[in-house]
């Protein structure tokens, strides 16, 4: 691992962001509603196959959301990437979905005989399937499901805190996710096999992750929840969407083309139903949604920078990904009977959306602001010490307010006043330092400092530290991190780094 | 990859622009040292040996090789795939790392691209001599002809190979040349007035004058070529993998082959770049340009791609077992325990075990250990292709046609000859053209005299 990634062990995290917590709590309730509605629709589904098939799709997609985010984070760490720092907050929230995914996948225990032929009693004596019982049997299958989730959640949690695990995570992820793709999806058609299937699962899952990241980054910015995110991030996300949609197409082609060309009966069998049967329109639609449409939408530079186009591309790709998994599961389940889109499908999608929302908001409403990170250092010891102390104070205050009990008001008041006093002193130091080296701060920057101080003093003036003011207090503290991340402040830090260190 | 840390510049030694120009162009403007002559004498002998072997093949026929009815492809195609794979690192460094804004590529891209071109030349040789009658080699192209219905088979991946590799060669050469133009102009400006060298360089540098407009256009073209070369490099080894994967031969027909071959190609290519660069930086005094940080970055790519290749091996074995298909199962069992098990375990040791030494930062930054590891990977990747090709063929569906394969001296000599060609061209390149892209390196100087 490179030296610089060790230097900042803690991932930058923009939450809590003023306003986000309030919104998050509201959305959490609606997410619960989505989950309930999803379950209701599922159980009104046409048949056991439809119900459990959609549970499987939801479980696989939710797993993909969590793992896609972890994989993305790990890659950022390993490449010492900086461009993505401002949009990492949603990526920290997305892995929270994994426990929900585990519940959904493990619940398949009750429906395995509906989905997996190898678990169906009528196939127990089928000699083709019989040869696979050593691997494909319900106890071992669900043991693997549990083991995989244990690894993903365990290493994933640790990865969010310690960057050293990025490389081992990727190795574990590659092995386990490939096996999960074989197990969960490929074995729906137990006589069919394709060595690329693990990578195929990864390609779709990663596109889904980038699409979600794109939508979240755009949403956070448009709700005014993230500041200082350069417009160039759009372009970067657009390029990633474009590139990985192409990657999906490459892997799709590798699988389909080789099976079509070789025309081996046991391989081509299930494909035939897809290409020539009643599923054919969906088969072509899959390629259009996952590749053709995003390719032409995003090929121009201007398009990759345009928020509206990005939103469309991301939504098309998310729909495409759902369809892609649907086509891997349902033609096999329904034995190529014509596709029928019913309540169960709606239920599966609602369940996915609901669990996703629930997980993401449970993170974004509870997280703490980032603690000090060594890459903020300027080398000027006084300023660095002050920054460090201020970060610690903000974190301490967050802990106090999060764990509020009646009677703690006085403690919060003292800490809040100490923070305000420290900040005032720091702002004076910073401005004096800049004046000393002959580069006084810009007027607007100074005004921002003053206004922030004033707002803090106004809060102190109210003298209320009970639950009613918590939202305002937390918002004010969040502002500190937001200001710290603005371009002016970072430019100032950069300037201090390069222009010698006045001690 | 590299650290975007202000404290770690990509080029060491606090160089000025002038220093960069002087140091990079020095080898092209001075007499080669004695070691260079010794080296080229060796590589030319290798090349001559290969020339003799090819002459032998062409005059006596393919019977000079160890091929038989069952094993119709062996050393030749192994070498072909090996050399095509070696080329991939050059394009990865020059195009894909460019698109990913990995600025550390600037010190090594020129040499790696040159390596690509030479490796593709070596690769192209094998299908041509395997034809037995290379004078009708143009029949591989869909040219209008008087042979009636005798026409190329558009449905064959072998024909797609012809298109893929020739396109790859052309685009790689153009990309390399376009990148060279600003440096050729510098070389021209430094050449003595009125010399032949100056006249040749004047033509090659296309009247480059370093104006703003030239640079703008240059950068546009460079970006476009990078965008074009990226899908191209993936397609080349994909199509090479289709030579095998479109068949119905167990061990060859695997949907995983395309990405697996591409990753393997990058793995072997980076190993070759490392081997060459570790020697070149030492003997040509470029240690401040190709720093340990560069070696480390390449070592990380090696570790990653090595693990992708290991992942592919594991997947193949697992699915062979999972499939329950007796032919699939047998092929993989036979690989690990049959008459060619030595080749399989050589491949396994070199490709699966060796990369894991690279988890250690100490190993990644110690040139001589890296050199040894990179040689192991080169050997392992050659064996990989040998294992895939020969073990899958030598015991097919019909046990009565089972047989073995032993390479002849002629085949080995041909392979040595391609190494001779590759290394001779590389040695010439080092003395004739700037091995490091001076104009690009200047763009990443942190402490230049600006």
mmCIF file of C-alpha atoms in Angstrom, chain A residues 1-4 78-79 132 135-136 167 171 174 178-179 182 186-187 193-196 199 236 239 250-251 254-255 257-259 261-262 264 266-267, chain B residues 1-3 5 101 155-157 160 234 238 242 245-248 253-256 258-259 262 300 307 311 315 318-319 321-323 325 328 359 364:
data_model
loop_
_atom_site.group_PDB
_atom_site.id
_atom_site.type_symbol
_atom_site.label_atom_id
_atom_site.label_comp_id
_atom_site.label_asym_id
_atom_site.label_seq_id
_atom_site.Cartn_x
_atom_site.Cartn_y
_atom_site.Cartn_z
ATOM 1 C CA UNK A 1 0.000 0.000 0.000
ATOM 2 C CA UNK A 2 1.291 3.384 -0.823
ATOM 3 C CA UNK A 3 2.562 5.749 1.715
ATOM 4 C CA UNK A 4 -0.052 8.427 1.298
ATOM 5 C CA UNK A 78 -5.396 1.396 -3.741
ATOM 6 C CA UNK A 79 -4.962 4.013 -6.443
ATOM 7 C CA UNK A 132 -23.798 -31.868 -8.325
ATOM 8 C CA UNK A 135 -22.013 -28.674 -3.983
ATOM 9 C CA UNK A 136 -25.658 -27.867 -4.563
ATOM 10 C CA UNK A 167 -6.148 -5.125 -1.176
ATOM 11 C CA UNK A 171 -9.029 -10.675 -3.231
ATOM 12 C CA UNK A 174 -13.306 -11.701 -6.174
ATOM 13 C CA UNK A 178 -17.806 -15.274 -8.180
ATOM 14 C CA UNK A 179 -18.956 -18.239 -6.108
ATOM 15 C CA UNK A 182 -22.499 -19.308 -9.547
ATOM 16 C CA UNK A 186 -26.254 -19.730 -12.269
ATOM 17 C CA UNK A 187 -27.559 -22.738 -10.349
ATOM 18 C CA UNK A 193 -22.462 -23.473 -16.720
ATOM 19 C CA UNK A 194 -20.262 -20.666 -17.931
ATOM 20 C CA UNK A 195 -16.835 -19.874 -16.495
ATOM 21 C CA UNK A 196 -17.261 -16.135 -17.064
ATOM 22 C CA UNK A 199 -17.255 -11.694 -13.907
ATOM 23 C CA UNK A 236 -15.687 11.667 -14.177
ATOM 24 C CA UNK A 239 -16.844 8.489 -17.991
ATOM 25 C CA UNK A 250 -17.734 -6.892 -23.489
ATOM 26 C CA UNK A 251 -18.390 -9.548 -20.876
ATOM 27 C CA UNK A 254 -17.770 -12.897 -24.469
ATOM 28 C CA UNK A 255 -20.325 -15.196 -22.901
ATOM 29 C CA UNK A 257 -20.868 -15.117 -28.562
ATOM 30 C CA UNK A 258 -18.774 -18.081 -27.438
ATOM 31 C CA UNK A 259 -21.812 -20.131 -26.489
ATOM 32 C CA UNK A 261 -20.531 -20.020 -31.830
ATOM 33 C CA UNK A 262 -19.703 -23.371 -30.259
ATOM 34 C CA UNK A 264 -22.883 -27.189 -27.651
ATOM 35 C CA UNK A 266 -26.073 -28.304 -23.004
ATOM 36 C CA UNK A 267 -24.848 -24.713 -23.217
ATOM 37 C CA UNK B 1 -0.178 3.695 -7.943
ATOM 38 C CA UNK B 2 1.983 6.734 -7.612
ATOM 39 C CA UNK B 3 1.592 9.024 -4.700
ATOM 40 C CA UNK B 5 1.926 13.597 -2.515
ATOM 41 C CA UNK B 101 -4.317 10.293 -15.687
ATOM 42 C CA UNK B 155 -16.452 -16.849 -39.810
ATOM 43 C CA UNK B 156 -13.067 -18.006 -38.572
ATOM 44 C CA UNK B 157 -11.454 -16.329 -35.561
ATOM 45 C CA UNK B 160 -10.291 -12.027 -37.239
ATOM 46 C CA UNK B 234 -8.658 -5.432 -25.310
ATOM 47 C CA UNK B 238 -9.901 -11.281 -26.879
ATOM 48 C CA UNK B 242 -11.334 -16.863 -29.470
ATOM 49 C CA UNK B 245 -12.599 -20.634 -27.100
ATOM 50 C CA UNK B 246 -14.822 -20.876 -30.187
ATOM 51 C CA UNK B 247 -13.849 -24.525 -30.508
ATOM 52 C CA UNK B 248 -15.554 -27.460 -28.790
ATOM 53 C CA UNK B 253 -13.913 -23.743 -24.870
ATOM 54 C CA UNK B 254 -14.421 -21.484 -21.859
ATOM 55 C CA UNK B 255 -16.446 -18.290 -21.814
ATOM 56 C CA UNK B 256 -13.951 -16.854 -19.346
ATOM 57 C CA UNK B 258 -11.465 -13.309 -23.283
ATOM 58 C CA UNK B 259 -10.969 -11.336 -20.047
ATOM 59 C CA UNK B 262 -6.387 -9.973 -21.622
ATOM 60 C CA UNK B 300 1.580 -3.577 -8.083
ATOM 61 C CA UNK B 307 -4.061 -12.600 -9.012
ATOM 62 C CA UNK B 311 -8.551 -16.387 -10.204
ATOM 63 C CA UNK B 315 -12.504 -20.724 -11.845
ATOM 64 C CA UNK B 318 -13.949 -25.256 -10.157
ATOM 65 C CA UNK B 319 -16.339 -25.120 -13.093
ATOM 66 C CA UNK B 321 -15.671 -30.033 -11.447
ATOM 67 C CA UNK B 322 -19.039 -28.278 -10.992
ATOM 68 C CA UNK B 323 -20.088 -28.961 -14.595
ATOM 69 C CA UNK B 325 -18.859 -32.995 -17.627
ATOM 70 C CA UNK B 328 -13.951 -31.120 -18.856
ATOM 71 C CA UNK B 359 2.864 -7.954 -1.196
ATOM 72 C CA UNK B 364 8.546 -4.112 -4.758
#
